[in-house]
Short mmCIF file of C-alpha atoms and ligand atoms in Angstrom, two decimals:
data_model
loop_
_atom_site.label_atom_id
_atom_site.label_comp_id
_atom_site.label_asym_id
_atom_site.label_seq_id
_atom_site.Cartn_x
_atom_site.Cartn_y
_atom_site.Cartn_z
CA MET V 1 13.98 7.99 17.61
CA LYS V 2 14.56 9.63 14.25
CA VAL V 3 13.35 7.81 11.13
CA ILE V 4 14.26 8.88 7.61
CA VAL V 5 11.98 7.70 4.80
CA VAL V 6 13.16 8.01 1.19
CA GLY V 7 10.56 8.15 -1.58
CA SER V 8 7.01 9.49 -1.37
CA SER V 9 5.02 7.04 -3.48
CA HIS V 10 3.14 3.99 -2.17
CA GLY V 11 5.90 2.40 -0.08
CA GLY V 12 7.17 5.63 1.45
CA PHE V 13 3.68 6.96 2.14
CA GLU V 14 2.58 3.77 3.87
CA THR V 15 5.73 3.67 6.00
CA VAL V 16 5.12 7.22 7.21
CA ARG V 17 1.43 6.52 7.71
CA GLY V 18 2.18 3.33 9.66
CA ILE V 19 4.60 5.09 12.00
CA LEU V 20 2.18 7.99 12.55
CA ALA V 21 -0.68 5.59 13.30
CA GLU V 22 1.20 3.94 16.10
CA LYS V 23 3.70 6.49 17.40
CA PRO V 24 2.78 9.95 16.12
CA ASP V 25 5.53 11.62 18.16
CA THR V 26 8.29 9.82 16.22
CA GLU V 27 10.66 12.26 14.49
CA ILE V 28 10.19 11.54 10.77
CA GLN V 29 12.08 13.10 7.88
CA TRP V 30 10.46 12.23 4.54
CA TYR V 31 12.42 12.86 1.33
CA GLU V 32 11.18 13.13 -2.24
CA LYS V 33 13.48 14.14 -5.09
CA GLY V 34 10.60 15.19 -7.34
CA ASP V 35 8.68 18.40 -6.75
CA PHE V 36 5.44 16.67 -5.69
CA ILE V 37 4.71 14.07 -3.03
CA SER V 38 2.62 10.95 -3.23
CA PHE V 39 1.58 10.95 -6.91
CA LEU V 40 -0.20 7.68 -7.72
CA SER V 41 0.56 6.35 -11.18
CA CYS V 42 -2.27 3.87 -10.59
CA GLY V 43 -4.68 6.79 -11.09
CA MET V 44 -3.02 8.04 -14.25
CA GLN V 45 -5.47 6.45 -16.71
CA LEU V 46 -8.42 8.03 -14.89
CA TYR V 47 -6.73 11.42 -15.24
CA LEU V 48 -5.74 10.93 -18.87
CA GLU V 49 -9.30 9.92 -19.79
CA GLY V 50 -10.72 12.95 -18.01
CA VAL V 51 -12.55 11.03 -15.25
CA VAL V 52 -10.33 12.79 -12.72
CA LYS V 53 -9.88 16.41 -13.78
CA ASP V 54 -6.99 17.67 -11.65
CA VAL V 55 -3.63 15.93 -11.92
CA ASN V 56 -2.70 17.25 -8.47
CA SER V 57 -5.55 15.33 -6.88
CA VAL V 58 -4.11 11.96 -7.93
CA ARG V 59 -2.40 11.44 -4.57
CA TYR V 60 -2.97 10.37 -0.98
CA ALA V 61 -1.08 13.08 0.85
CA THR V 62 0.04 16.68 0.53
CA ALA V 63 3.23 18.13 2.00
CA LYS V 64 1.09 20.63 3.91
CA GLY V 65 -1.18 17.95 5.35
CA MET V 66 1.72 15.75 6.42
CA ARG V 67 3.59 18.68 7.96
CA ALA V 68 0.46 19.42 9.98
CA LYS V 69 0.84 15.89 11.38
CA GLY V 70 4.39 16.66 12.47
CA VAL V 71 6.25 15.02 9.57
CA ASN V 72 9.28 16.92 8.22
CA VAL V 73 8.59 16.72 4.50
CA PHE V 74 11.44 17.59 2.11
CA VAL V 75 10.43 17.98 -1.51
CA HIS V 76 12.93 18.38 -4.36
CA GLN V 77 15.63 16.97 -2.09
CA GLU V 78 17.44 13.82 -3.15
CA VAL V 79 19.13 11.38 -0.81
CA THR V 80 22.31 10.63 -2.73
CA SER V 81 24.26 8.31 -0.43
CA ILE V 82 24.22 6.50 2.89
CA ASP V 83 26.98 6.00 5.45
CA PRO V 84 25.66 2.95 7.34
CA ASP V 85 28.46 3.03 9.96
CA ALA V 86 27.88 6.69 10.85
CA HIS V 87 24.09 6.25 10.42
CA THR V 88 23.85 9.31 8.17
CA VAL V 89 22.51 10.09 4.72
CA THR V 90 23.70 12.78 2.33
CA VAL V 91 20.92 15.01 1.03
CA HIS V 92 21.17 17.11 -2.12
CA ASN V 93 18.81 20.07 -2.08
CA LEU V 94 17.91 20.42 -5.75
CA ASP V 95 16.53 23.95 -5.25
CA ASP V 96 19.72 25.62 -4.01
CA ASP V 97 22.25 22.92 -5.02
CA THR V 98 23.56 22.46 -1.47
CA THR V 99 24.31 19.19 0.26
CA ARG V 100 24.16 18.22 3.91
CA LYS V 101 24.32 15.16 6.11
CA GLU V 102 21.38 13.99 8.20
CA PRO V 103 21.64 11.40 10.98
CA TYR V 104 19.07 8.61 11.38
CA ASP V 105 18.28 5.88 13.85
CA LYS V 106 16.25 3.94 11.28
CA LEU V 107 16.16 4.42 7.52
CA VAL V 108 13.42 3.13 5.18
CA LEU V 109 14.06 3.20 1.43
CA SER V 110 11.19 3.18 -1.05
CA ALA V 111 13.13 4.48 -4.03
CA GLY V 112 10.96 2.53 -6.46
CA ALA V 113 11.66 2.25 -10.14
CA VAL V 114 11.80 4.20 -13.37
CA PRO V 115 10.50 3.10 -16.78
CA ALA V 116 13.09 1.06 -18.66
CA SER V 117 14.23 2.50 -22.01
CA ILE V 118 14.62 0.15 -24.93
CA PRO V 119 18.30 0.19 -25.89
CA VAL V 120 17.91 0.96 -29.60
CA PRO V 121 18.96 3.97 -31.71
CA GLY V 122 16.64 6.99 -31.55
CA GLY V 123 15.58 6.72 -27.91
CA ASP V 124 16.55 10.37 -27.37
CA LEU V 125 14.22 11.73 -30.10
CA ALA V 126 11.43 14.12 -29.10
CA ASN V 127 8.02 12.51 -28.49
CA VAL V 128 9.45 9.28 -27.08
CA TYR V 129 7.56 9.18 -23.78
CA ALA V 130 7.07 6.97 -20.75
CA MET V 131 4.07 6.49 -18.44
CA ARG V 132 4.94 6.79 -14.78
CA GLY V 133 4.72 9.69 -12.36
CA ARG V 134 3.12 13.13 -12.51
CA ASP V 135 5.47 14.74 -15.06
CA TRP V 136 4.71 12.09 -17.67
CA ALA V 137 1.00 12.29 -16.81
CA ILE V 138 0.95 15.99 -17.67
CA LYS V 139 2.92 15.51 -20.89
CA LEU V 140 0.77 12.58 -22.02
CA LYS V 141 -2.43 14.50 -21.32
CA GLU V 142 -1.27 17.25 -23.71
CA LYS V 143 -0.73 14.64 -26.43
CA THR V 144 -4.26 13.23 -26.07
CA VAL V 145 -5.58 16.51 -27.54
CA ASP V 146 -2.69 17.34 -29.88
CA PRO V 147 -4.00 17.31 -33.49
CA ASP V 148 -0.46 16.65 -34.76
CA VAL V 149 -0.51 13.31 -32.98
CA GLN V 150 -2.48 10.79 -35.02
CA ASN V 151 -0.34 7.66 -34.79
CA VAL V 152 0.62 6.49 -31.33
CA THR V 153 2.90 3.51 -30.82
CA VAL V 154 2.94 1.85 -27.42
CA ILE V 155 5.81 -0.51 -26.72
CA GLY V 156 5.03 -3.16 -24.13
CA ALA V 157 1.61 -4.82 -23.90
CA GLY V 158 1.55 -5.37 -20.14
CA TYR V 159 -1.11 -3.66 -18.07
CA ILE V 160 0.49 -0.20 -18.30
CA GLY V 161 0.80 -0.48 -22.09
CA ILE V 162 -2.83 -1.58 -22.33
CA GLU V 163 -3.86 1.45 -20.25
CA ALA V 164 -1.86 3.75 -22.56
CA ALA V 165 -3.34 2.13 -25.69
CA GLU V 166 -6.88 2.49 -24.36
CA VAL V 167 -6.35 6.15 -23.41
CA PHE V 168 -5.15 7.11 -26.89
CA SER V 169 -7.70 4.95 -28.68
CA LYS V 170 -10.46 6.73 -26.73
CA ALA V 171 -8.79 10.04 -27.68
CA GLY V 172 -9.38 9.11 -31.33
CA LYS V 173 -5.81 8.18 -32.25
CA HIS V 174 -4.65 5.18 -34.22
CA VAL V 175 -2.64 3.02 -31.83
CA THR V 176 -0.06 0.34 -32.57
CA LEU V 177 0.78 -1.92 -29.63
CA ILE V 178 4.11 -3.70 -29.95
CA ASP V 179 5.35 -6.52 -27.74
CA LEU V 180 8.07 -9.11 -27.94
CA LEU V 181 5.70 -11.75 -26.56
CA PRO V 182 3.13 -13.31 -28.91
CA ARG V 183 0.08 -12.09 -26.96
CA PRO V 184 -0.90 -8.90 -25.12
CA LEU V 185 -1.02 -9.25 -21.31
CA ALA V 186 0.75 -12.59 -21.70
CA LEU V 187 2.08 -12.53 -18.13
CA TYR V 188 -1.37 -11.80 -16.66
CA LEU V 189 -3.76 -13.93 -18.68
CA ASP V 190 -3.72 -17.17 -20.64
CA GLN V 191 -4.67 -17.38 -24.27
CA GLU V 192 -8.40 -18.09 -23.77
CA PHE V 193 -8.68 -14.59 -22.32
CA THR V 194 -6.21 -12.70 -24.48
CA ASP V 195 -7.85 -14.00 -27.68
CA ILE V 196 -11.05 -12.23 -26.63
CA LEU V 197 -9.20 -9.10 -25.51
CA SER V 198 -7.16 -9.00 -28.73
CA ASP V 199 -10.40 -8.85 -30.73
CA THR V 200 -11.66 -6.08 -28.44
CA LEU V 201 -8.45 -4.08 -28.89
CA LYS V 202 -8.66 -4.46 -32.70
CA ASP V 203 -12.31 -3.33 -32.61
CA HIS V 204 -11.08 -0.11 -31.01
CA ASN V 205 -8.54 0.84 -33.65
CA ILE V 206 -5.57 -0.70 -31.83
CA TYR V 207 -3.25 -2.64 -34.12
CA LEU V 208 -1.50 -5.52 -32.37
CA ALA V 209 2.11 -5.94 -33.43
CA THR V 210 2.95 -8.77 -31.05
CA GLY V 211 5.87 -11.17 -31.38
CA GLN V 212 8.02 -8.33 -32.70
CA SER V 213 11.23 -6.81 -31.48
CA VAL V 214 11.88 -3.06 -31.71
CA LYS V 215 15.06 -2.25 -33.61
CA GLU V 216 15.03 1.52 -34.01
CA PHE V 217 13.14 4.75 -33.45
CA ILE V 218 13.29 6.64 -36.74
CA GLY V 219 13.29 10.43 -36.57
CA GLN V 220 12.55 13.47 -38.71
CA ASP V 221 13.61 16.99 -37.63
CA GLY V 222 14.55 15.68 -34.18
CA LYS V 223 11.12 14.10 -33.57
CA VAL V 224 10.19 10.46 -33.73
CA SER V 225 8.36 9.60 -36.97
CA ALA V 226 8.30 5.80 -37.00
CA VAL V 227 9.19 2.69 -35.03
CA LYS V 228 11.04 -0.04 -36.86
CA THR V 229 10.74 -3.63 -35.64
CA ASP V 230 12.26 -6.85 -36.99
CA GLN V 231 9.09 -7.23 -39.09
CA ALA V 232 7.69 -3.82 -40.06
CA GLU V 233 7.86 -0.05 -39.72
CA TYR V 234 5.04 1.83 -37.95
CA PRO V 235 4.43 5.56 -38.50
CA SER V 236 4.53 7.17 -35.06
CA ASP V 237 3.94 10.76 -33.94
CA LEU V 238 4.23 9.64 -30.34
CA VAL V 239 5.93 6.61 -28.79
CA ILE V 240 5.15 5.45 -25.26
CA GLU V 241 7.64 3.03 -23.74
CA THR V 242 5.97 0.74 -21.23
CA ALA V 243 8.25 -2.26 -21.57
CA GLY V 244 9.29 -2.85 -17.98
CA ILE V 245 10.94 -0.94 -15.20
CA LYS V 246 14.41 -0.45 -13.79
CA ALA V 247 15.04 -0.27 -10.04
CA ASN V 248 16.02 3.22 -8.88
CA THR V 249 19.00 1.88 -6.95
CA GLY V 250 22.19 2.86 -8.80
CA TRP V 251 23.09 5.14 -5.88
CA LEU V 252 22.93 2.20 -3.45
CA LYS V 253 25.21 -0.25 -5.21
CA ASP V 254 28.27 0.41 -3.02
CA THR V 255 26.25 0.40 0.21
CA LEU V 256 23.66 -2.39 0.09
CA GLU V 257 23.53 -5.87 -1.37
CA LEU V 258 21.63 -5.72 -4.66
CA ASN V 259 20.77 -8.59 -6.99
CA ASN V 260 21.77 -8.66 -10.67
CA LYS V 261 18.67 -6.62 -11.59
CA GLY V 262 19.57 -3.93 -9.07
CA LEU V 263 16.83 -4.97 -6.63
CA VAL V 264 17.69 -4.43 -2.95
CA LYS V 265 18.03 -7.73 -1.08
CA VAL V 266 15.78 -7.80 1.96
CA ASN V 267 14.99 -10.50 4.52
CA ASP V 268 11.47 -11.45 5.63
CA HIS V 269 11.49 -8.45 8.00
CA LEU V 270 12.40 -6.13 5.09
CA GLU V 271 15.85 -5.48 6.55
CA THR V 272 18.62 -4.87 4.04
CA SER V 273 22.22 -6.06 4.33
CA GLN V 274 23.00 -3.07 6.61
CA PRO V 275 21.66 -2.64 10.14
CA ASP V 276 18.73 -0.29 10.69
CA ILE V 277 18.12 0.12 6.94
CA TYR V 278 14.88 -1.30 5.50
CA ALA V 279 13.75 -1.37 1.87
CA VAL V 280 10.25 -1.72 0.41
CA GLY V 281 8.37 -1.34 -2.87
CA ASP V 282 9.24 -1.83 -6.52
CA SER V 283 12.99 -1.96 -5.88
CA THR V 284 12.65 -5.19 -3.83
CA LYS V 285 11.27 -8.70 -4.26
CA VAL V 286 8.31 -10.12 -2.35
CA PRO V 287 7.60 -13.64 -1.07
CA TYR V 288 5.34 -15.37 -3.63
CA ALA V 289 2.67 -17.53 -2.00
CA PRO V 290 2.16 -20.09 -4.81
CA THR V 291 5.83 -21.14 -4.79
CA GLY V 292 7.19 -19.93 -1.46
CA LYS V 293 10.05 -18.28 -3.40
CA GLU V 294 10.84 -14.60 -3.85
CA LEU V 295 9.61 -12.79 -6.95
CA GLN V 296 9.66 -9.27 -8.36
CA ILE V 297 6.00 -8.13 -8.48
CA ALA V 298 5.84 -4.38 -8.97
CA LEU V 299 2.44 -3.51 -7.54
CA ALA V 300 1.24 -0.77 -5.25
CA THR V 301 -0.51 -3.40 -3.14
CA ASN V 302 2.82 -5.00 -2.32
CA ALA V 303 4.56 -1.68 -1.68
CA ARG V 304 1.77 -0.72 0.73
CA ARG V 305 1.97 -3.99 2.65
CA GLN V 306 5.73 -3.75 2.85
CA GLY V 307 5.58 -0.11 3.98
CA ARG V 308 3.23 -1.02 6.82
CA ILE V 309 5.42 -3.95 7.91
CA ALA V 310 8.62 -1.88 7.72
CA ALA V 311 6.90 0.72 9.93
CA LYS V 312 6.01 -2.00 12.46
CA ASN V 313 9.56 -3.33 12.56
CA VAL V 314 11.07 0.16 12.79
CA LEU V 315 8.90 0.63 15.87
CA GLY V 316 10.26 -2.55 17.46
CA HIS V 317 7.65 -5.15 16.45
CA ASP V 318 8.70 -8.46 15.01
CA MET V 319 6.66 -8.78 11.84
CA LYS V 320 7.28 -10.83 8.72
CA MET V 321 6.16 -9.83 5.25
CA PRO V 322 3.27 -12.18 4.34
CA ALA V 323 3.47 -14.04 1.04
CA VAL V 324 1.46 -12.43 -1.77
CA SER V 325 0.03 -13.82 -5.00
CA GLY V 326 0.41 -10.84 -7.33
CA SER V 327 -3.34 -10.22 -7.63
CA SER V 328 -4.22 -7.53 -10.14
CA ALA V 329 -7.23 -6.34 -12.11
CA LEU V 330 -7.88 -4.14 -15.12
CA SER V 331 -10.68 -3.02 -17.38
CA VAL V 332 -10.08 -3.19 -21.12
CA PHE V 333 -12.91 -1.28 -22.78
CA ASP V 334 -16.06 -3.33 -21.93
CA TYR V 335 -14.23 -6.19 -20.22
CA HIS V 336 -13.07 -6.44 -16.63
CA PHE V 337 -10.48 -9.03 -15.73
CA ALA V 338 -8.41 -10.04 -12.73
CA SER V 339 -5.81 -12.66 -12.11
CA THR V 340 -3.73 -14.01 -9.27
CA GLY V 341 -0.94 -16.50 -8.78
CA ILE V 342 0.24 -19.02 -11.34
CA LYS V 343 -1.18 -19.20 -14.84
CA GLU V 344 -0.70 -21.99 -17.35
CA GLY V 345 1.60 -19.58 -19.18
CA THR V 346 3.77 -18.73 -16.15
CA SER V 347 3.90 -22.18 -14.59
CA ASP V 348 7.19 -23.31 -16.16
CA ALA V 349 8.94 -20.01 -15.44
CA ASN V 350 7.98 -20.46 -11.78
CA GLY V 351 9.20 -24.06 -11.75
CA VAL V 352 5.88 -25.59 -10.71
CA LYS V 353 3.87 -28.49 -12.08
CA SER V 354 0.34 -27.32 -12.76
CA GLN V 355 -2.89 -28.20 -14.45
CA SER V 356 -5.78 -25.87 -15.28
CA VAL V 357 -9.49 -25.98 -15.87
CA PHE V 358 -11.31 -23.36 -17.94
CA VAL V 359 -15.05 -22.82 -17.45
CA THR V 360 -17.55 -20.51 -19.08
CA ASP V 361 -20.79 -19.66 -17.34
CA THR V 362 -23.21 -16.79 -16.99
CA THR V 363 -23.00 -14.45 -14.05
CA GLN V 364 -26.66 -15.10 -13.15
CA PRO V 365 -29.20 -17.93 -13.68
CA PRO V 366 -30.34 -18.45 -17.31
CA PHE V 367 -33.79 -16.96 -16.65
CA VAL V 368 -32.22 -13.52 -16.00
CA PRO V 369 -32.15 -11.63 -19.33
CA ASP V 370 -28.94 -10.15 -20.72
CA GLU V 371 -30.49 -6.69 -20.51
CA ALA V 372 -30.72 -7.15 -16.75
CA GLY V 373 -26.95 -7.55 -16.60
CA ASN V 374 -26.58 -11.29 -17.08
CA GLN V 375 -23.23 -11.71 -18.82
CA THR V 376 -20.89 -14.47 -19.87
CA VAL V 377 -18.08 -15.05 -17.42
CA PHE V 378 -14.80 -16.84 -18.16
CA PHE V 379 -12.83 -18.41 -15.33
CA LYS V 380 -9.66 -20.47 -15.25
CA LEU V 381 -8.36 -22.20 -12.16
CA THR V 382 -4.80 -23.46 -11.92
CA PHE V 383 -3.80 -26.10 -9.39
CA ASP V 384 -1.18 -28.67 -8.49
CA PRO V 385 -2.49 -31.98 -9.90
CA ASP V 386 -0.71 -34.03 -7.21
CA SER V 387 -1.42 -32.08 -4.02
CA HIS V 388 -4.60 -30.38 -5.36
CA LEU V 389 -3.29 -27.07 -3.95
CA ILE V 390 -4.82 -23.97 -5.58
CA LEU V 391 -2.06 -22.08 -7.42
CA GLY V 392 -3.85 -19.31 -9.29
CA ALA V 393 -6.89 -18.11 -11.23
CA GLN V 394 -8.07 -15.72 -13.90
CA ILE V 395 -11.52 -14.27 -14.44
CA MET V 396 -13.05 -12.04 -17.12
CA SER V 397 -16.52 -10.73 -17.93
CA LYS V 398 -18.31 -7.62 -19.12
CA ARG V 399 -19.84 -7.64 -15.65
CA ASP V 400 -17.41 -6.74 -12.88
CA VAL V 401 -16.84 -10.08 -11.14
CA THR V 402 -13.16 -9.42 -10.45
CA ALA V 403 -13.57 -9.60 -6.66
CA ASN V 404 -13.73 -13.41 -6.96
CA ILE V 405 -9.99 -13.29 -7.53
CA ASN V 406 -9.48 -11.93 -4.02
CA ALA V 407 -11.12 -15.13 -2.72
CA ILE V 408 -8.67 -17.20 -4.77
CA SER V 409 -5.77 -15.11 -3.45
CA LEU V 410 -6.91 -16.01 0.08
CA ALA V 411 -7.23 -19.66 -0.94
CA ILE V 412 -3.63 -19.65 -2.17
CA GLN V 413 -2.39 -17.89 0.95
CA GLY V 414 -4.36 -20.33 3.15
CA LYS V 415 -3.00 -23.30 1.19
CA MET V 416 -6.48 -24.49 0.27
CA THR V 417 -7.06 -27.37 -2.13
CA LEU V 418 -9.52 -28.09 -4.93
CA ASP V 419 -11.40 -30.26 -2.45
CA ASP V 420 -11.87 -27.26 -0.12
CA LEU V 421 -12.89 -24.93 -2.93
CA ALA V 422 -15.29 -27.35 -4.66
CA TYR V 423 -17.85 -27.09 -1.84
CA ALA V 424 -16.81 -23.81 -0.20
CA ASP V 425 -19.70 -21.67 1.01
CA PHE V 426 -20.43 -18.70 -1.28
CA PHE V 427 -23.68 -16.74 -1.29
CA PHE V 428 -26.40 -17.00 -3.94
CA GLN V 429 -28.70 -14.20 -4.97
CA PRO V 430 -30.09 -14.28 -8.54
CA GLY V 431 -29.55 -10.55 -8.84
CA PHE V 432 -25.80 -11.16 -8.43
CA ASP V 433 -24.74 -14.73 -9.14
CA ARG V 434 -25.62 -18.43 -9.34
CA PRO V 435 -26.24 -21.10 -6.68
CA TRP V 436 -22.83 -22.56 -7.39
CA ASN V 437 -20.27 -19.80 -7.62
CA ILE V 438 -18.01 -20.16 -10.65
CA MET V 439 -15.12 -20.95 -8.29
CA ASN V 440 -17.09 -23.98 -6.97
CA VAL V 441 -17.92 -25.02 -10.53
CA ALA V 442 -14.30 -24.87 -11.67
CA ALA V 443 -12.97 -26.78 -8.65
CA GLN V 444 -15.65 -29.48 -9.08
CA GLN V 445 -14.76 -29.75 -12.80
CA ALA V 446 -11.05 -29.99 -11.94
CA LEU V 447 -11.68 -32.85 -9.48
CA GLN V 448 -13.71 -34.65 -12.12
CA ASP V 449 -10.92 -34.15 -14.69
CA LEU V 450 -8.37 -35.56 -12.23
CA ASP V 451 -10.59 -38.59 -11.52
CA GLN V 452 -10.69 -39.43 -15.21
C1 LIG D 1 0.62 3.70 -15.13
C2 LIG D 1 0.74 2.82 -13.91
C3 LIG D 1 -0.40 2.25 -13.37
C4 LIG D 1 -0.31 1.44 -12.23
N1 LIG D 1 -1.46 0.88 -11.74
C5 LIG D 1 -1.40 0.08 -10.64
C6 LIG D 1 -2.58 -0.47 -10.08
O1 LIG D 1 -3.70 -0.23 -10.56
N2 LIG D 1 -2.46 -1.26 -8.99
C7 LIG D 1 -1.25 -1.54 -8.41
O2 LIG D 1 -1.20 -2.27 -7.41
N3 LIG D 1 -0.10 -1.01 -8.92
C8 LIG D 1 -0.15 -0.21 -10.00
N4 LIG D 1 1.01 0.36 -10.52
C9 LIG D 1 2.32 0.06 -9.87
C10 LIG D 1 2.56 1.00 -8.72
O3 LIG D 1 2.44 2.33 -9.16
C11 LIG D 1 3.97 0.76 -8.15
O4 LIG D 1 4.04 -0.59 -7.76
C12 LIG D 1 4.21 1.65 -6.94
O5 LIG D 1 4.19 3.00 -7.33
C13 LIG D 1 5.56 1.35 -6.29
O6 LIG D 1 5.75 2.24 -5.25
P1 LIG D 1 7.22 2.53 -4.69
O7 LIG D 1 7.02 3.29 -3.41
O8 LIG D 1 8.03 1.31 -4.66
O9 LIG D 1 7.97 3.43 -5.76
P2 LIG D 1 7.70 4.50 -6.89
O10 LIG D 1 6.26 4.65 -7.17
O11 LIG D 1 8.62 4.17 -8.00
O12 LIG D 1 8.18 5.85 -6.20
C14 LIG D 1 9.47 6.07 -5.75
C15 LIG D 1 9.57 7.52 -5.32
O13 LIG D 1 10.82 7.72 -4.69
C16 LIG D 1 11.44 8.91 -5.18
N5 LIG D 1 12.88 8.70 -5.02
C17 LIG D 1 13.62 7.72 -5.59
N6 LIG D 1 14.90 7.80 -5.20
C18 LIG D 1 14.97 8.86 -4.35
C19 LIG D 1 16.04 9.45 -3.64
N7 LIG D 1 17.25 8.95 -3.69
N8 LIG D 1 15.77 10.54 -2.87
C20 LIG D 1 14.50 11.04 -2.79
N9 LIG D 1 13.46 10.52 -3.46
C21 LIG D 1 13.70 9.44 -4.24
C22 LIG D 1 10.97 8.98 -6.63
O14 LIG D 1 11.05 10.29 -7.13
C23 LIG D 1 9.53 8.47 -6.51
O15 LIG D 1 8.62 9.50 -6.23
C24 LIG D 1 0.96 1.19 -11.64
C25 LIG D 1 2.11 1.78 -12.18
C26 LIG D 1 2.01 2.59 -13.30
C27 LIG D 1 3.24 3.22 -13.86
#
């Protein structure tokens, strides 16, 4: 059997890895249109802040290493079209500008996404950057030490925008963070959390220009010099656009069924509308555990799970993609937060009735001094007030307690209720936590609230 895999980031890598793990003698052709395989944008902040020194190490696989495992790796070669009836793809070799057809038995697409550009005048000016992939990582790194760059404007205050803002703040630049929504990280955290984080961002020389819409990039001598919104104008030597992504699927529109956002439609086995063609990663939707509906959640975790399941199905297994809750975590200066599932702020958009409880506690018993690591912890649990089903949670502290959110993700997936969580068994050790874990405390408080 010959399998062609398109795209070498999370979804493509995991597909190849999954096939190799089970049937290493499978003929695999792996295509990447860039000149580097398996770059992990997730590691970009660590590189930009100098924690990881070599940009080329921010990856899981090398072409050489994968070839040694028998994979035919093609770098700088773009798959430009598919003939599903003939079971062939057309490949454009970007080095010598030749094209050829390659037959496949099974085809897995992990074409991913590219940063979306804001459709306003001036987007083509120099120093308007994005933050995804190795090429942007290298260019951004140069700007962190460029003395001509003093004012950096980041557009989009989601987790990528926050990472960009933190990088340039730590590099000593003045950062303006613009977002259409009224709060940073509004899709990840409710206001109790973002109020604290907003203060932290301001303390680190990051100006929050939220609730504003970008109207124009103003230029001088071909370079961006300011960003104009509906409310103000911000001097900008560098602009980083992190306001969403666009599926990399234009080349598939005449071949596969796409939705109105260009996402490839897949069934629960990750099969597309054409036989023997699977799609995974950021250019697809995933089943969302809190609602049972499909949702676009562009995370490496999802791409990896999908890649592994596509590999299983390619090899003849019958495996469904499990529902996910969109769990994610981030550090913002001293704070660590994580969230999963439904928040108060995303409940309506997901069409669910929800109620929440917010609790504040300390990570350890009161007798443990702050200097020994005892920190305030904020936790919010969201649930269905009728069925008591757990729908989501958010946690934040200066101590890293983010792993609790993985327990809530499991609770959502396992359809657990407040009643289950209120007395669930969690360990106690005063060096780490309290006799009642904050998840117990929140569920008990929620049951009490419902009783009243
Ligand atoms: C700055 C940043 C930080 C992130 N941090 C996290 C994190 O901490 N945790 C997390 O879970 N997620 C994180 N993500 C999201 C994560 O990176 C994506 O969800 C993941 O990369 C999606 O993988 P993918 O395989 O779908 O596609 P992509 O990563 O978009 O890769 C697609 C690849 O396919 C190639 N390609 C596309 N079309 C073709 C073609 N026709 N022929 C050949 N090659 C093609 C592209 O060149 C590209 O290399 C982060 C993203 C960014 C930008």
